Every structure is written in C-alpha cells, then in structure tokens.
Short mmCIF file of C-alpha atoms in Angstrom, two decimals:
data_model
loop_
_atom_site.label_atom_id
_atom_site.label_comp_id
_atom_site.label_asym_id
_atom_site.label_seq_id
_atom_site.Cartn_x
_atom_site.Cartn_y
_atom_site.Cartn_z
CA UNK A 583 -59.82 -24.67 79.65
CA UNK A 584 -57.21 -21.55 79.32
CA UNK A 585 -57.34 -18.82 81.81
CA UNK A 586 -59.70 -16.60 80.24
CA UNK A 587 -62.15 -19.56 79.61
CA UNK A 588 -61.91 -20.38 83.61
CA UNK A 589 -62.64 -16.41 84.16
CA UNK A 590 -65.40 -16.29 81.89
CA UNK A 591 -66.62 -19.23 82.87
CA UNK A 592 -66.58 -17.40 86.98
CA UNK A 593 -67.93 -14.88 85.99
CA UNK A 594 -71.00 -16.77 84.10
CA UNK A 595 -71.68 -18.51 87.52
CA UNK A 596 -71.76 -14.93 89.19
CA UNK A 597 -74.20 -13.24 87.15
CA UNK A 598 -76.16 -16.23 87.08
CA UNK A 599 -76.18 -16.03 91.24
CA UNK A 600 -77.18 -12.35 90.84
CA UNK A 601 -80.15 -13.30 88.48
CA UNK A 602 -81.22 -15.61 90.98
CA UNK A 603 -81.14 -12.87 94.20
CA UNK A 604 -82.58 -10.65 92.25
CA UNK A 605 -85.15 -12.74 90.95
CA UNK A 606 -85.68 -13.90 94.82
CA UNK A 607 -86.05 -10.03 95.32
CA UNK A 608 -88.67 -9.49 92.73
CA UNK A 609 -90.87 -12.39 94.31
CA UNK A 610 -90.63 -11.03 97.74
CA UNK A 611 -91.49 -7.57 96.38
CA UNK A 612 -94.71 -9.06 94.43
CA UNK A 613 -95.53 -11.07 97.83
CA UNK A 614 -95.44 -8.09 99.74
CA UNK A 615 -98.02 -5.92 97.71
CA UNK A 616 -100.54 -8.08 96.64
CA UNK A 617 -100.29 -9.70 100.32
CA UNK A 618 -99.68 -6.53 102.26
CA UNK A 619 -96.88 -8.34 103.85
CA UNK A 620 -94.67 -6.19 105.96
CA UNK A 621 -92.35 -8.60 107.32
CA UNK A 622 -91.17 -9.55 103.32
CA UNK A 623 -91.24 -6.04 103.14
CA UNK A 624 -88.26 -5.81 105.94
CA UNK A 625 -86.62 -8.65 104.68
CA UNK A 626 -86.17 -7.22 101.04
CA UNK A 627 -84.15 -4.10 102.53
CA UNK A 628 -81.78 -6.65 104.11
CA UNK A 629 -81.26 -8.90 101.02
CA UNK A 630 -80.76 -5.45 99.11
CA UNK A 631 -77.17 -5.61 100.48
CA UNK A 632 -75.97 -8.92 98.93
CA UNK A 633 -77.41 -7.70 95.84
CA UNK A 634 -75.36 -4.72 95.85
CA UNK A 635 -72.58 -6.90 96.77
CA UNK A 636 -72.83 -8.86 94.02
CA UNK A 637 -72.99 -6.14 91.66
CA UNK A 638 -69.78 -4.84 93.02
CA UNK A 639 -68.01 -8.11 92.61
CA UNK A 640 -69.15 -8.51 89.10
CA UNK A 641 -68.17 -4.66 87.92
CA UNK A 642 -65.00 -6.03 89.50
CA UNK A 643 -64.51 -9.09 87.56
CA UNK A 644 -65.01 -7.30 84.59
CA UNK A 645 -62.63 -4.49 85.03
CA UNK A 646 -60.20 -7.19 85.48
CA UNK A 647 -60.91 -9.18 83.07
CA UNK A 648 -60.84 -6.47 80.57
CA UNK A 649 -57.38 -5.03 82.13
CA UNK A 650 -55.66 -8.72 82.57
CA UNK A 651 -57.22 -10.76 79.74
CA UNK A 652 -57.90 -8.36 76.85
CA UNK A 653 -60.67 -10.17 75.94
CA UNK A 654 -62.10 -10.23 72.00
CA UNK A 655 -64.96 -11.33 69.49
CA UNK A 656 -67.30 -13.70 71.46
CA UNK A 657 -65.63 -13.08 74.98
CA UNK A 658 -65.42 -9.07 74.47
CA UNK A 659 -69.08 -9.17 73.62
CA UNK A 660 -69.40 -11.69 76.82
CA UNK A 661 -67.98 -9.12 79.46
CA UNK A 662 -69.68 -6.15 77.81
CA UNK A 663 -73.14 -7.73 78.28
CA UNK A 664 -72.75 -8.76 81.19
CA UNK A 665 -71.38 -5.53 82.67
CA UNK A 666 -75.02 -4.03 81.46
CA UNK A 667 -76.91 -6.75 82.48
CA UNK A 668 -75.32 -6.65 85.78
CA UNK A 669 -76.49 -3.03 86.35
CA UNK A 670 -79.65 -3.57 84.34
CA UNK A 671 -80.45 -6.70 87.40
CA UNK A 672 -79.12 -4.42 90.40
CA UNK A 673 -82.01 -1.89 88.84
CA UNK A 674 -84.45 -4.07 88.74
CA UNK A 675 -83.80 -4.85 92.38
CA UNK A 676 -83.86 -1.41 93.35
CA UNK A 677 -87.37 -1.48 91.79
CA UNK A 678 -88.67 -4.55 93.68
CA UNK A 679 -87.72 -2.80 96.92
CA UNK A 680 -89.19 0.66 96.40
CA UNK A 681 -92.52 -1.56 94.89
CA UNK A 682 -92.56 -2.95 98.37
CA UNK A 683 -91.95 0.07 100.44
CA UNK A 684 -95.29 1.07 100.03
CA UNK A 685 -96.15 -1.78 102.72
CA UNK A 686 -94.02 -0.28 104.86
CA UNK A 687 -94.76 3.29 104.46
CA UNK A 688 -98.83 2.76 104.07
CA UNK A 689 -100.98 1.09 106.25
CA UNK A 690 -103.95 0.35 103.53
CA UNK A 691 -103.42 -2.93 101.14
CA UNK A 692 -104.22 -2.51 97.38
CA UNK A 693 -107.81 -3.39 97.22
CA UNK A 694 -108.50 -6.58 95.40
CA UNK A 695 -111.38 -5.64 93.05
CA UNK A 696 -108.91 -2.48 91.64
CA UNK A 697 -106.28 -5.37 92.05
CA UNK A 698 -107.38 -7.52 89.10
CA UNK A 699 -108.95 -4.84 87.52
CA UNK A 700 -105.77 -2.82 86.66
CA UNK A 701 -104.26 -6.46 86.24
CA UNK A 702 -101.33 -5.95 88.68
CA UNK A 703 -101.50 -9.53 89.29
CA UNK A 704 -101.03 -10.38 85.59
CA UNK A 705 -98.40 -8.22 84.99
CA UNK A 706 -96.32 -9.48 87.84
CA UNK A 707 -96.68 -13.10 86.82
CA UNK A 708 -95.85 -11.90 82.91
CA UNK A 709 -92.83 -10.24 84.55
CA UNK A 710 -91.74 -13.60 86.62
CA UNK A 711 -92.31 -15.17 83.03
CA UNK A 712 -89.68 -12.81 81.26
CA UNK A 713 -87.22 -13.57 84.34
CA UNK A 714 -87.56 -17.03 83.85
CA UNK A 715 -86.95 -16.75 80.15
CA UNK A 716 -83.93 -14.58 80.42
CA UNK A 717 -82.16 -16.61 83.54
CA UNK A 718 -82.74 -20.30 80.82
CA UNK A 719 -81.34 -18.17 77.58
CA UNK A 720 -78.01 -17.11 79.63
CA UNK A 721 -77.58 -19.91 81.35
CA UNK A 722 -77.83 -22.42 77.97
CA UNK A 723 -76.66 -19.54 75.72
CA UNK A 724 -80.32 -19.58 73.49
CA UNK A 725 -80.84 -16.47 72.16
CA UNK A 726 -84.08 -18.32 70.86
CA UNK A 727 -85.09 -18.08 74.66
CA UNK A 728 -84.47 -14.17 75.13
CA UNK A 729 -86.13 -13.51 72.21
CA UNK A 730 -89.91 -14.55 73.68
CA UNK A 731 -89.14 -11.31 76.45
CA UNK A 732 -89.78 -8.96 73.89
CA UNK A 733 -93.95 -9.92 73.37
CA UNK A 734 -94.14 -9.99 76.73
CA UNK A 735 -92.80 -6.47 77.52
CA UNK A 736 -95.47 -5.41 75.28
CA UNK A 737 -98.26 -7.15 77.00
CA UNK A 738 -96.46 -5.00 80.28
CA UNK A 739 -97.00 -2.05 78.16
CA UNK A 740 -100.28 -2.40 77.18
CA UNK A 741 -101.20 -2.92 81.02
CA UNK A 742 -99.11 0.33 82.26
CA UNK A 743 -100.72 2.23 79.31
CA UNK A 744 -104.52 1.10 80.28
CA UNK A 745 -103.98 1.47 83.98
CA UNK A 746 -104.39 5.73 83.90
CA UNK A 747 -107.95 5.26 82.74
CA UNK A 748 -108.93 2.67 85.52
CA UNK A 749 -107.40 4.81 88.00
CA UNK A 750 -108.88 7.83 86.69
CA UNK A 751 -112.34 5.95 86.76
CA UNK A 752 -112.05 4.63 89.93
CA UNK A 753 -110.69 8.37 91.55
CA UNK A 754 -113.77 8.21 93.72
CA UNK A 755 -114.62 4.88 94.89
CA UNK A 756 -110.97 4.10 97.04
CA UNK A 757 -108.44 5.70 98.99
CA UNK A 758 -106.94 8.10 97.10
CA UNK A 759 -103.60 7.62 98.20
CA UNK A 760 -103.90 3.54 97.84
CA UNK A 761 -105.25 4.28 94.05
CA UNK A 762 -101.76 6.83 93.40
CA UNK A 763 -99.33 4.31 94.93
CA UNK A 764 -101.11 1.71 93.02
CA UNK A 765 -100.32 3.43 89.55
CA UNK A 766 -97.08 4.30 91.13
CA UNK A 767 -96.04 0.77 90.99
CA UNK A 768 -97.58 -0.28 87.86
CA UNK A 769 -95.40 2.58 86.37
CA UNK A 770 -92.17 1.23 87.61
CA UNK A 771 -92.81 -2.28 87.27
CA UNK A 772 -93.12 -1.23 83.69
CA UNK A 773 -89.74 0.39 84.15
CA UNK A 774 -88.99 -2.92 85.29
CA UNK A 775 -90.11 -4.79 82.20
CA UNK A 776 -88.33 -2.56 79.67
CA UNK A 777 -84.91 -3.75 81.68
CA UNK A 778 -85.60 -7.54 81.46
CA UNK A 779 -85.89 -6.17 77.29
CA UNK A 780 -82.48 -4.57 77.44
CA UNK A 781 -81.19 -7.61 79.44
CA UNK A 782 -82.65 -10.12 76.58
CA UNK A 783 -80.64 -7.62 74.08
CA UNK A 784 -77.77 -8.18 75.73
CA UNK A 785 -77.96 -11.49 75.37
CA UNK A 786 -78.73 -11.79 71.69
CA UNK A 787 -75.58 -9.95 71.22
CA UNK A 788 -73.59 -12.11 72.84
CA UNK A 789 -74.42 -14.62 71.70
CA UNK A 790 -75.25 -13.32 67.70
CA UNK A 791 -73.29 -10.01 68.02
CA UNK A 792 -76.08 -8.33 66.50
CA UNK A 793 -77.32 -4.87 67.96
CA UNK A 794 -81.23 -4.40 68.07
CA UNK A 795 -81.73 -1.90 70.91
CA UNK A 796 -83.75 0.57 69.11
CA UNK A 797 -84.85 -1.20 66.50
CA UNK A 798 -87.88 -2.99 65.55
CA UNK A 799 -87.96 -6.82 67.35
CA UNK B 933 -62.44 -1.72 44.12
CA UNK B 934 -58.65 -0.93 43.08
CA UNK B 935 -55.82 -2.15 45.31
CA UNK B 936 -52.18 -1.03 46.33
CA UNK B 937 -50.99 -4.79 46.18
CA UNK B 938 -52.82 -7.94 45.11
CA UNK B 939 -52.46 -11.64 44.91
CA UNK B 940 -54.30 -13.75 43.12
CA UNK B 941 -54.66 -17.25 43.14
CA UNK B 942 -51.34 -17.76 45.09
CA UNK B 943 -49.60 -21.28 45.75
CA UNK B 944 -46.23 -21.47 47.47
CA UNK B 945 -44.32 -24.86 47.18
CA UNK B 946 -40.92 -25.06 49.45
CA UNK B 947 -40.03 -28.57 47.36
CA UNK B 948 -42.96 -30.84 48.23
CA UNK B 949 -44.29 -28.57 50.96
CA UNK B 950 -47.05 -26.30 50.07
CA UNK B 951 -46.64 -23.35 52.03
CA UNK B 952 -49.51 -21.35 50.56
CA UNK B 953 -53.00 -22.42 49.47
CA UNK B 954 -54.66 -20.35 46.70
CA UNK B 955 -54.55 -16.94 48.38
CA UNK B 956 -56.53 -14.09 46.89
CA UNK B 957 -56.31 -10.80 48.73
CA UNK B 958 -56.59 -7.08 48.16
CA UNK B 959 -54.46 -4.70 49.90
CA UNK B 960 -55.78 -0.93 50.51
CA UNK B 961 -53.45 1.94 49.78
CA UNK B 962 -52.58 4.10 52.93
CA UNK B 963 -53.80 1.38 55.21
CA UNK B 964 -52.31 -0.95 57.86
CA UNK B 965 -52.57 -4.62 57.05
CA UNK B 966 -52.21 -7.12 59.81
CA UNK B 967 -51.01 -10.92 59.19
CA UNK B 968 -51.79 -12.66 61.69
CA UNK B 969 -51.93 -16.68 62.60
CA UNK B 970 -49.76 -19.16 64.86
CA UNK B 971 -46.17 -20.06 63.21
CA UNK B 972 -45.92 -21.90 60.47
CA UNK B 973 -48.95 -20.45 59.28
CA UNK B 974 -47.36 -18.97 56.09
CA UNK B 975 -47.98 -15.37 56.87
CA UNK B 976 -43.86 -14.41 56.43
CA UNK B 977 -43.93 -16.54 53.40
CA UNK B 978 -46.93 -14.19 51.96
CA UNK B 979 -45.47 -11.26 53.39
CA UNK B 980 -42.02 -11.70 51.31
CA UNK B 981 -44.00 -12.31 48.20
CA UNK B 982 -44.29 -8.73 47.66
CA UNK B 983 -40.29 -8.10 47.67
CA UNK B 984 -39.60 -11.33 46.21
CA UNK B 985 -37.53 -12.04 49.33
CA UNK B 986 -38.66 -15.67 48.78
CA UNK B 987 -36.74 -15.84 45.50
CA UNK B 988 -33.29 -16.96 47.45
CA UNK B 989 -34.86 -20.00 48.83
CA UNK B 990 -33.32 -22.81 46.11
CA UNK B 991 -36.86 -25.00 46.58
CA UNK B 992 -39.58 -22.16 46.51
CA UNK B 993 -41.89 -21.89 43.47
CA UNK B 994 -44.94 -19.75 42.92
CA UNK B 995 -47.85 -20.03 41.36
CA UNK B 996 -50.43 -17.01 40.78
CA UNK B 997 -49.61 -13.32 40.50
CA UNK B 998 -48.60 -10.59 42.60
CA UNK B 999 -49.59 -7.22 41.44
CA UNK B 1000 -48.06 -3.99 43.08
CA UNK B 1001 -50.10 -0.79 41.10
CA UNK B 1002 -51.47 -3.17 38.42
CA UNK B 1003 -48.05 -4.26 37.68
CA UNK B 1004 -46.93 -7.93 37.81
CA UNK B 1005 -44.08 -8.15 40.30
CA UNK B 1006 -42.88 -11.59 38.95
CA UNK B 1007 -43.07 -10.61 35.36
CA UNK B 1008 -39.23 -11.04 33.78
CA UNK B 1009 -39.47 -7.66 33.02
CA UNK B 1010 -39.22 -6.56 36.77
CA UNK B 1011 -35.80 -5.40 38.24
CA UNK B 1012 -35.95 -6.97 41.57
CA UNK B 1013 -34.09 -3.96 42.44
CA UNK B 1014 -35.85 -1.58 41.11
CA UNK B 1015 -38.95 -3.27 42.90
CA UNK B 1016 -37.05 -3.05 46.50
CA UNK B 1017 -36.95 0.34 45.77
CA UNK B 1018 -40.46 1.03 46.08
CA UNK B 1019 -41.41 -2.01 48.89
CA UNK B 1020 -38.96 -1.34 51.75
CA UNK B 1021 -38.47 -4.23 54.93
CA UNK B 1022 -38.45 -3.94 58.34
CA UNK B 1023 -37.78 -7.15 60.88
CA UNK B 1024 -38.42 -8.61 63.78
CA UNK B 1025 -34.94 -8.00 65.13
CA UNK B 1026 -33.46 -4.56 64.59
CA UNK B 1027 -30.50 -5.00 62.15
CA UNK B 1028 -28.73 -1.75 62.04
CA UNK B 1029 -25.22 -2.39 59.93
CA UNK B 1030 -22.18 -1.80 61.98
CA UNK B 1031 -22.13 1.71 61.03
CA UNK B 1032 -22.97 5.56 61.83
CA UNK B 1033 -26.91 6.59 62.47
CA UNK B 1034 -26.03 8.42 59.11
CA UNK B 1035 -24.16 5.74 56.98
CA UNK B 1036 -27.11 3.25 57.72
CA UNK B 1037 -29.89 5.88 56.80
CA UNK B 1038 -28.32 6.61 53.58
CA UNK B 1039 -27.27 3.23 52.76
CA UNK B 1040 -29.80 2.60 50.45
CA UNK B 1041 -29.16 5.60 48.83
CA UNK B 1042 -25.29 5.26 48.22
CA UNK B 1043 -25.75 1.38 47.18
CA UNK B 1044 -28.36 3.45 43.95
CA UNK B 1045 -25.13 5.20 43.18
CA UNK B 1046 -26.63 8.68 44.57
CA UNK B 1047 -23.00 10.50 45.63
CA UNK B 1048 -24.83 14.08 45.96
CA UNK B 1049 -23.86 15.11 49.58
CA UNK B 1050 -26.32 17.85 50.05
CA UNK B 1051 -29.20 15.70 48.25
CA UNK B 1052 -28.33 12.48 51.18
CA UNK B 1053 -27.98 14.95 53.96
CA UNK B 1054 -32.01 16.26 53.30
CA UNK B 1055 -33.11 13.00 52.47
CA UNK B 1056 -31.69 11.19 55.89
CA UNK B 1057 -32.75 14.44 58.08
CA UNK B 1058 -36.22 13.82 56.07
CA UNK B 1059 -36.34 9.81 57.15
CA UNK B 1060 -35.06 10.38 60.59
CA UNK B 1061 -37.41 12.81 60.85
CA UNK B 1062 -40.68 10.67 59.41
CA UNK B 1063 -39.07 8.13 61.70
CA UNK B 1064 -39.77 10.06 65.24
CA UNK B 1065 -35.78 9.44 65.69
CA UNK B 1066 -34.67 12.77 64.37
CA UNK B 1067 -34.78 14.95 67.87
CA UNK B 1068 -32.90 12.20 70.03
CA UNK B 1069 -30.27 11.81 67.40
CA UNK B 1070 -30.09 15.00 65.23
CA UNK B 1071 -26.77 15.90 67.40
CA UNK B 1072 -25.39 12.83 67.42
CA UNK B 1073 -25.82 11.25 63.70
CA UNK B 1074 -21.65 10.04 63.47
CA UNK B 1075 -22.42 7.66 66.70
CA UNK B 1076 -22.70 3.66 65.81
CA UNK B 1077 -26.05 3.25 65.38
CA UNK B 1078 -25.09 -0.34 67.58
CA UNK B 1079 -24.98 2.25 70.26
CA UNK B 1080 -28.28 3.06 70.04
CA UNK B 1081 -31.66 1.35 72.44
CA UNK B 1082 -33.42 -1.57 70.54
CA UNK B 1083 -36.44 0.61 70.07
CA UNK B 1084 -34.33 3.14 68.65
CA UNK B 1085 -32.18 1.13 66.52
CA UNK B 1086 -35.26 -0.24 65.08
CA UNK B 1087 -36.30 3.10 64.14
CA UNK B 1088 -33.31 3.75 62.16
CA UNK B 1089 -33.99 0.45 60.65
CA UNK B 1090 -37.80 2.00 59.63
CA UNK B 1091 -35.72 5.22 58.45
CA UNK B 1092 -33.53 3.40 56.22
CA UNK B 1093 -36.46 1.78 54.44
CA UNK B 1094 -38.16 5.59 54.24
CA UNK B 1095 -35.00 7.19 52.84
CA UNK B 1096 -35.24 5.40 49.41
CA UNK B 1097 -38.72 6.70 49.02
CA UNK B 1098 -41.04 3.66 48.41
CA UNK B 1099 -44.86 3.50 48.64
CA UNK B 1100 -45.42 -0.27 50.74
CA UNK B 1101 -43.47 -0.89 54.10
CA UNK B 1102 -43.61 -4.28 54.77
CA UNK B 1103 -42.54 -5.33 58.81
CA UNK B 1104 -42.16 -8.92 60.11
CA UNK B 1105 -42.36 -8.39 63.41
CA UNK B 1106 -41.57 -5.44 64.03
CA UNK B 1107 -41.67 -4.80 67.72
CA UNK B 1108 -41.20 -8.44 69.12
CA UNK B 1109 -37.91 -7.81 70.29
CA UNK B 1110 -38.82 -4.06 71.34
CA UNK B 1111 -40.10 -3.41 75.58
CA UNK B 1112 -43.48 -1.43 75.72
CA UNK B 1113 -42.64 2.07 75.54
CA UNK B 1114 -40.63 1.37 72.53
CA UNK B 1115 -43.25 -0.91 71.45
CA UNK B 1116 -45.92 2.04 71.35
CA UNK B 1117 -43.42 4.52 69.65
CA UNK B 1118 -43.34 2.31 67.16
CA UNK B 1119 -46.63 1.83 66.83
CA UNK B 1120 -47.59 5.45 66.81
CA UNK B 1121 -45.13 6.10 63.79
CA UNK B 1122 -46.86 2.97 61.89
CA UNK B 1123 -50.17 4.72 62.06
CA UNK B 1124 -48.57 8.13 61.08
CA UNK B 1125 -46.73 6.41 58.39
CA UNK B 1126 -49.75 5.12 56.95
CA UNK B 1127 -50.92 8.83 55.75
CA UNK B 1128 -48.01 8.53 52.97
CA UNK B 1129 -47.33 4.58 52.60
CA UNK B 1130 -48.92 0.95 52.36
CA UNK B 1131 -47.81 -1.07 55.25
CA UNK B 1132 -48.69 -4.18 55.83
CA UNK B 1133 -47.37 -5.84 59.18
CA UNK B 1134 -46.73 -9.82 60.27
CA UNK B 1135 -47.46 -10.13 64.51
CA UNK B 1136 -48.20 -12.34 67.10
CA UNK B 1137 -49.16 -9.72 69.41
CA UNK B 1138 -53.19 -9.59 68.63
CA UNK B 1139 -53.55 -6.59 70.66
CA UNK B 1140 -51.06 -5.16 68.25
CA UNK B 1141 -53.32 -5.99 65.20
CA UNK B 1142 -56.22 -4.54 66.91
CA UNK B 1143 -54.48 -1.52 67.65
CA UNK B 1144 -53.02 -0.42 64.32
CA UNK B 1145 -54.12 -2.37 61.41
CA UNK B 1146 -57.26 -1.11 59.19
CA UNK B 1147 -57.32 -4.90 58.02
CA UNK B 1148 -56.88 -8.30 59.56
CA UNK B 1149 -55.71 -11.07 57.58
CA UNK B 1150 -56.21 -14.73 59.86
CA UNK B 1151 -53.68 -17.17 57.92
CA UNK B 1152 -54.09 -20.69 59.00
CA UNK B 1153 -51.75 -23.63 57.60
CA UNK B 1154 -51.25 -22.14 54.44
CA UNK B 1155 -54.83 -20.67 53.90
CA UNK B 1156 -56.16 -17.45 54.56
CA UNK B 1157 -59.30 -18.62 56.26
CA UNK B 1158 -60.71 -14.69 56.86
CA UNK B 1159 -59.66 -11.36 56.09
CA UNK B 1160 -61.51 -8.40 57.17
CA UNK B 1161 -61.82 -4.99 58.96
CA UNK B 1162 -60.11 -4.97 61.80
CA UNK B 1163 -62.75 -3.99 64.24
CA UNK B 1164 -65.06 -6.79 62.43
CA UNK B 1165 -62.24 -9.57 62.87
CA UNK B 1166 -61.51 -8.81 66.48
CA UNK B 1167 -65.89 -7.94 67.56
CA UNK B 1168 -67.38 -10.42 65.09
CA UNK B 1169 -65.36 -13.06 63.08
CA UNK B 1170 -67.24 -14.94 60.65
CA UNK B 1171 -65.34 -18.19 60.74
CA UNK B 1172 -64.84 -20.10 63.91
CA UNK B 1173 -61.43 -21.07 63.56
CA UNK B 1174 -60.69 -17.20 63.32
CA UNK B 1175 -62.71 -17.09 66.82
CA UNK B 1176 -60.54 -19.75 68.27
CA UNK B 1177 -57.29 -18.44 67.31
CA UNK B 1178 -57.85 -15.02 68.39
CA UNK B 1179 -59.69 -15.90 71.49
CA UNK B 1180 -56.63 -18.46 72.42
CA UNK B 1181 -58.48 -21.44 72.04
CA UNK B 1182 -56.38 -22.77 69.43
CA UNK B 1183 -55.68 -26.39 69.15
#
C-alpha cells in the first residue's frame, strides 16, 4: 500500500466512524420523540460534540490530503465525496438533535393516534433503512447499494407532503402546539432524507464518476 | 477532425526491440499535449518522431506515417532541415552553447545563412521577448548565457527554438532540472505559447500534465493505452492501467 492508499484508506475508516455516531444520533433522536424520552434527549446534546469533532478531523484529513498528496481520478473523486458527505452527516446530526429538543423544550408527547396517522413512525424506520443502505454501499464500495436510497426518499416525500392535510384536519382535536412541533419535525426529517440522497450521490460518483444530482434517478 | 501532427499506425524497432506498438494519434493545433508514462515507456521515442531526431540512432526503423499539416515527414522529399525549421526542441537539461544570450538566440538563424544584422536583432528581441526572458536580460544580451539561472538558461533555450519561427515546440522534459518558481515561469510561458504554436510536452511530473496540457497521452511499454482530455484523463480515465499509473499504483 503507497502513502496515499494508507491515507485514503484512514480516512475511509473515519467517515465510516462518523456514519456510525451519527447514525447512533439519529436513533436516539427517533427514541426520544416517539418515547418522550428526556434523558436520550440530554444525552444527544453531549454526543453532538464528538460528532462535531469528527467532522473537524475529517475536513482536516482532506485539506491535507489534497495539499500533501495531490490526489486524482478515483482518489480525487474519493476525498471530494467524502468532504460533502462529511458535512452532509454532521447535518443530519444537527437535525436529530433539534428533532429531539422538542422533549426537552415541551412537556406534552406526540399523541399516538396522530402518531401513526401522519406515519412518523414509518418514516423514521424508512429513514434508518436509507442509513443502513448508505453506511453497506461505502463501506463495500456498491454503488448498487446507494442506489435503493433514492425510492425511499420518495416514500419520505410523499409522507412530508401528506402530513399538512392531517394536521390541518386534526387542528382541533390536540394540542395545538404538540400538532405544529409535530409537522415541524416531519418537515426536517424530510430535510433529513433529501441528505442521505445527496450522500448516496456522492457515492455513485465515487465510485462511477458519474454526476446525477439534479437529474432524473 | 483535422490535426496539426498525426501518426498513424506507428511501429518503432531499435534492432529487435520494438519500442512502439501501432500508435495512432491526433495532435490539436494551438494545444498542449502531454506524454506521459513511467521510463521506458516510449514516450521520447514518439516525441522525436516528429523531428526525426530518431533518424541518428544506426538500429531504429519506422513503420507508419507521420504527418505534420497533411504532409508526410518521412517522405524522401522532406529536408530534414527544412522540417527542424518549423518543429523546434527543447530538453530536459538546459543546453545553452557556450556563447552570448544573443549568439545562442540567433543561432538558428545564422546556421540558415541569415547575415542581416538589423533583421537578427528584431527577431532575437522578438523570441526573448515571447520567451518572458527579455526584461531580465534586455541590458545584458553580450553576457554568457552559462552565466545565466537554470530556469533562465532554459528560457533562452525555448527562445532559440522561437527565433526560427516554427509552428510545433516539442519539450522533453522541460522543467525536470528547473526549482519551482522557475518551474511555474516556465509553465506560464507554455500556456501563453500555445496561442501561436503546437506544443506537445514529455513529463513525469503528473501535476505538470494536469496543469498545462489540453491533452493527455498515457504511453505504456510501447502502447498508447489512452489518450484524452486532460481534465477526463486525470477525473475519469477509462482504462485501469491509466488509473494505476496516475494514481501511483503502478506495478
């Protein structure tokens, strides 16, 4: 292995570590709203550090790796994805913590009836689905794996785009504040979703070095 | 598409050694070329086609044909110096002659049996010039050009191929023996040279390639395994041995 194949292969192993905390992150975050669970709540504020850490560390490696190694073809495309999907992952994080804030800033739990209803549940297990996909494509370099992330964001879609008419039908018959921070969070786990998208185009041009952000999947 | 240079179907035999292996390549006008591949490759050997520099090696022999302008440069109607004229050579190491900055700008000139004074004097300002060189030397053109730095001794080099006017530059190396800041003056003339000549350019340095060719020629044990736009070769090569090289994982 030459030098740039030992850095690449370093800094492989550290976005793969910053998949996993952030993917820890996202299943406190879920825990903590469907189970009103303030102490996970706590706990995700604290973790938010390492993640922010490791973001750090890897804009690092990068910026050295680009200055020291002048890296081309497949290891250019390599450090260039990874230095978005670094940034897409720390935003994703950032989402899973303000998703769980609400446990911490409102002392009513998201009714379960409005629960399955608006199909939070669903979308956060369609979510830990995409993660899972994602984390298995970069880790055995299958852009046959990233590619199932892009259905699935639309299933996401469809469930952000219905929830306005639930709430709206439903204005009257909760707490009014439960029902806003409940679309609140459908909206940005949405937000959410379209990252793990941009994170599976990443990876497809890595490994294919073809470009289909904004194009048709 | 028509083509500054081209070779087509090109074998090179050193006796029983084939150096080249049916090469067929286009060259752009007003574009940098880049050769590049590990030694031994054959990219000098390809390079020194197009001057027939090859032709004073006892055991080479060519097959195929090398076309500068539509014109067969092996034909036995070709002047070989007539052809020099028009393809000038730059090297790895600078190789000013043991003369003046002027004398070795207007060699070329005086060896075509030019003796106007006035005619020499505008066309070595007009090289020096094209050559970046012409402000640090312009007061100072009777000094040995062995006097000189290596980056600007190989610019007088680049000046005496401009002063005989030809249309393809071709350098072997041109900055290996140059440090960094003489390295990137160099460079910066190659890409303003381009505007008025055909260059094409041997290196090792792949940043080099990246930097200033249009087109990247990969030249592996006599083949030419891929030969492309730059930015394609060095983001997206289509052949893996291309990937390897360039990536270092030759071997």
């Amino acid at each position: 292995m030459n030098t740039i194949e030992k850095e690449i292969s370093n800094l492989k192993s550290s976005l793969l570590k910053m998949f996993f905390l952030v993917e820890g992150q996202w299943e406190k975050g879920a825990n903590a709203i469907i189970n009103y669970d303030q102490d996970i709540a706590e706990e995700i504020s604290s973790s938010e550090n390492r993640i922010n850490a490791q973001e750090l560390k890897i804009d690092n490696d990068c910026e050295n790796i680009i200055a020291l190694h002048a890296p081309v073809a497949v290891d250019l495309r390599f450090i260039l994805s990874t230095y978005k999907i670094n940034h897409a992952l720390e935003h994703i994080a950032d989402i899973a913590e303000s998703i769980a804030k609400y446990v911490s800033d409102y002392n009513i739990a998201y009714d379960k009836k409005i629960v399955d209803e608006i199909r939070l549940t669903e979308m956060l297990d369609v979510f830990n689905t995409m993660m899972d996909c994602l984390i298995e494509a970069f880790e055995n370099e299958d852009p046959s794996i990233a590619r199932r992330v892009f259905k699935k964001d639309k299933l996401i879609n469809k469930i952000n785009t219905d929830a306005h008419q639930i709430i709206i039908n439903n204005i009257d018959k909760y707490d009014k504040n439960m029902l806003l921070y409940l679309l609140s969070s459908i909206r940005k786990i949405e937000r959410a979703g379209d990252s793990l998208k941009k994170i599976g185009e990443e990876i497809i041009y890595h490994l294919e070095a073809k470009v289909i952000k904004h194009s048709k999947k | 598409m028509k083509y500054k240079l081209e070779a087509k179907n090109i074998d090179v035999f050193y006796g029983k050694l084939k150096a080249l292996n049916n090469i067929n390549i286009g060259i752009t006008e007003n574009a940098v070329t880049g050769l590049i591949g590990p030694s031994g490759c054959g990219k000098s050997t390809f390079l020194r086609l197009f001057n027939r520099m090859n032709d004073y090696i006892d055991s080479f022999k060519l097959n195929g044909d090398i076309y500068i302008d539509n014109t067969n440069i092996y034909d036995k109607s070709v002047l070989v110096d007539e052809l020099r004229k028009n393809v000038g050579m730059v090297f790895q190491k600078p190789n000013p002659f043991p003369k003046s900055i002027f004398d070795n700008v207007a060699y070329g000139l005086k060896i075509q049996g030019i003796n106007d004074k006035a005619f020499i004097k505008t066309r070595v300002k007009d090289a020096l010039k094209q050559a970046a060189l012409w402000e640090e030397v312009k007061d100072d053109l009777g000094k040995s050009a062995l006097a000189l730095s290596g980056g600007q001794q190989q610019r007088v080099c680049i000046a005496r191929a401009l002063a005989v006017e030809p249309s393809i530059i071709l350098m072997d190396e041109p900055t290996s023996a140059l440090d960094p800041i003489a390295t990137a003056k160099v460079e910066k003339l190659i890409l303003t040279l381009k505007e008025k000549y055909t260059i094409i350019i041997v290196t090792h340095n792949m940043q080099q390639a990246g930097r200033i060719s249009d087109y990247t020629a990969f030249f592996y044990m006599g083949d030419l395994i891929e030969f492309d736009k730059t930015d394609t070769i060095f983001t997206n090569p289509k052949m893996e041995r291309t990937e390897n090289y360039i990536t270092g994982r030759f071997g």
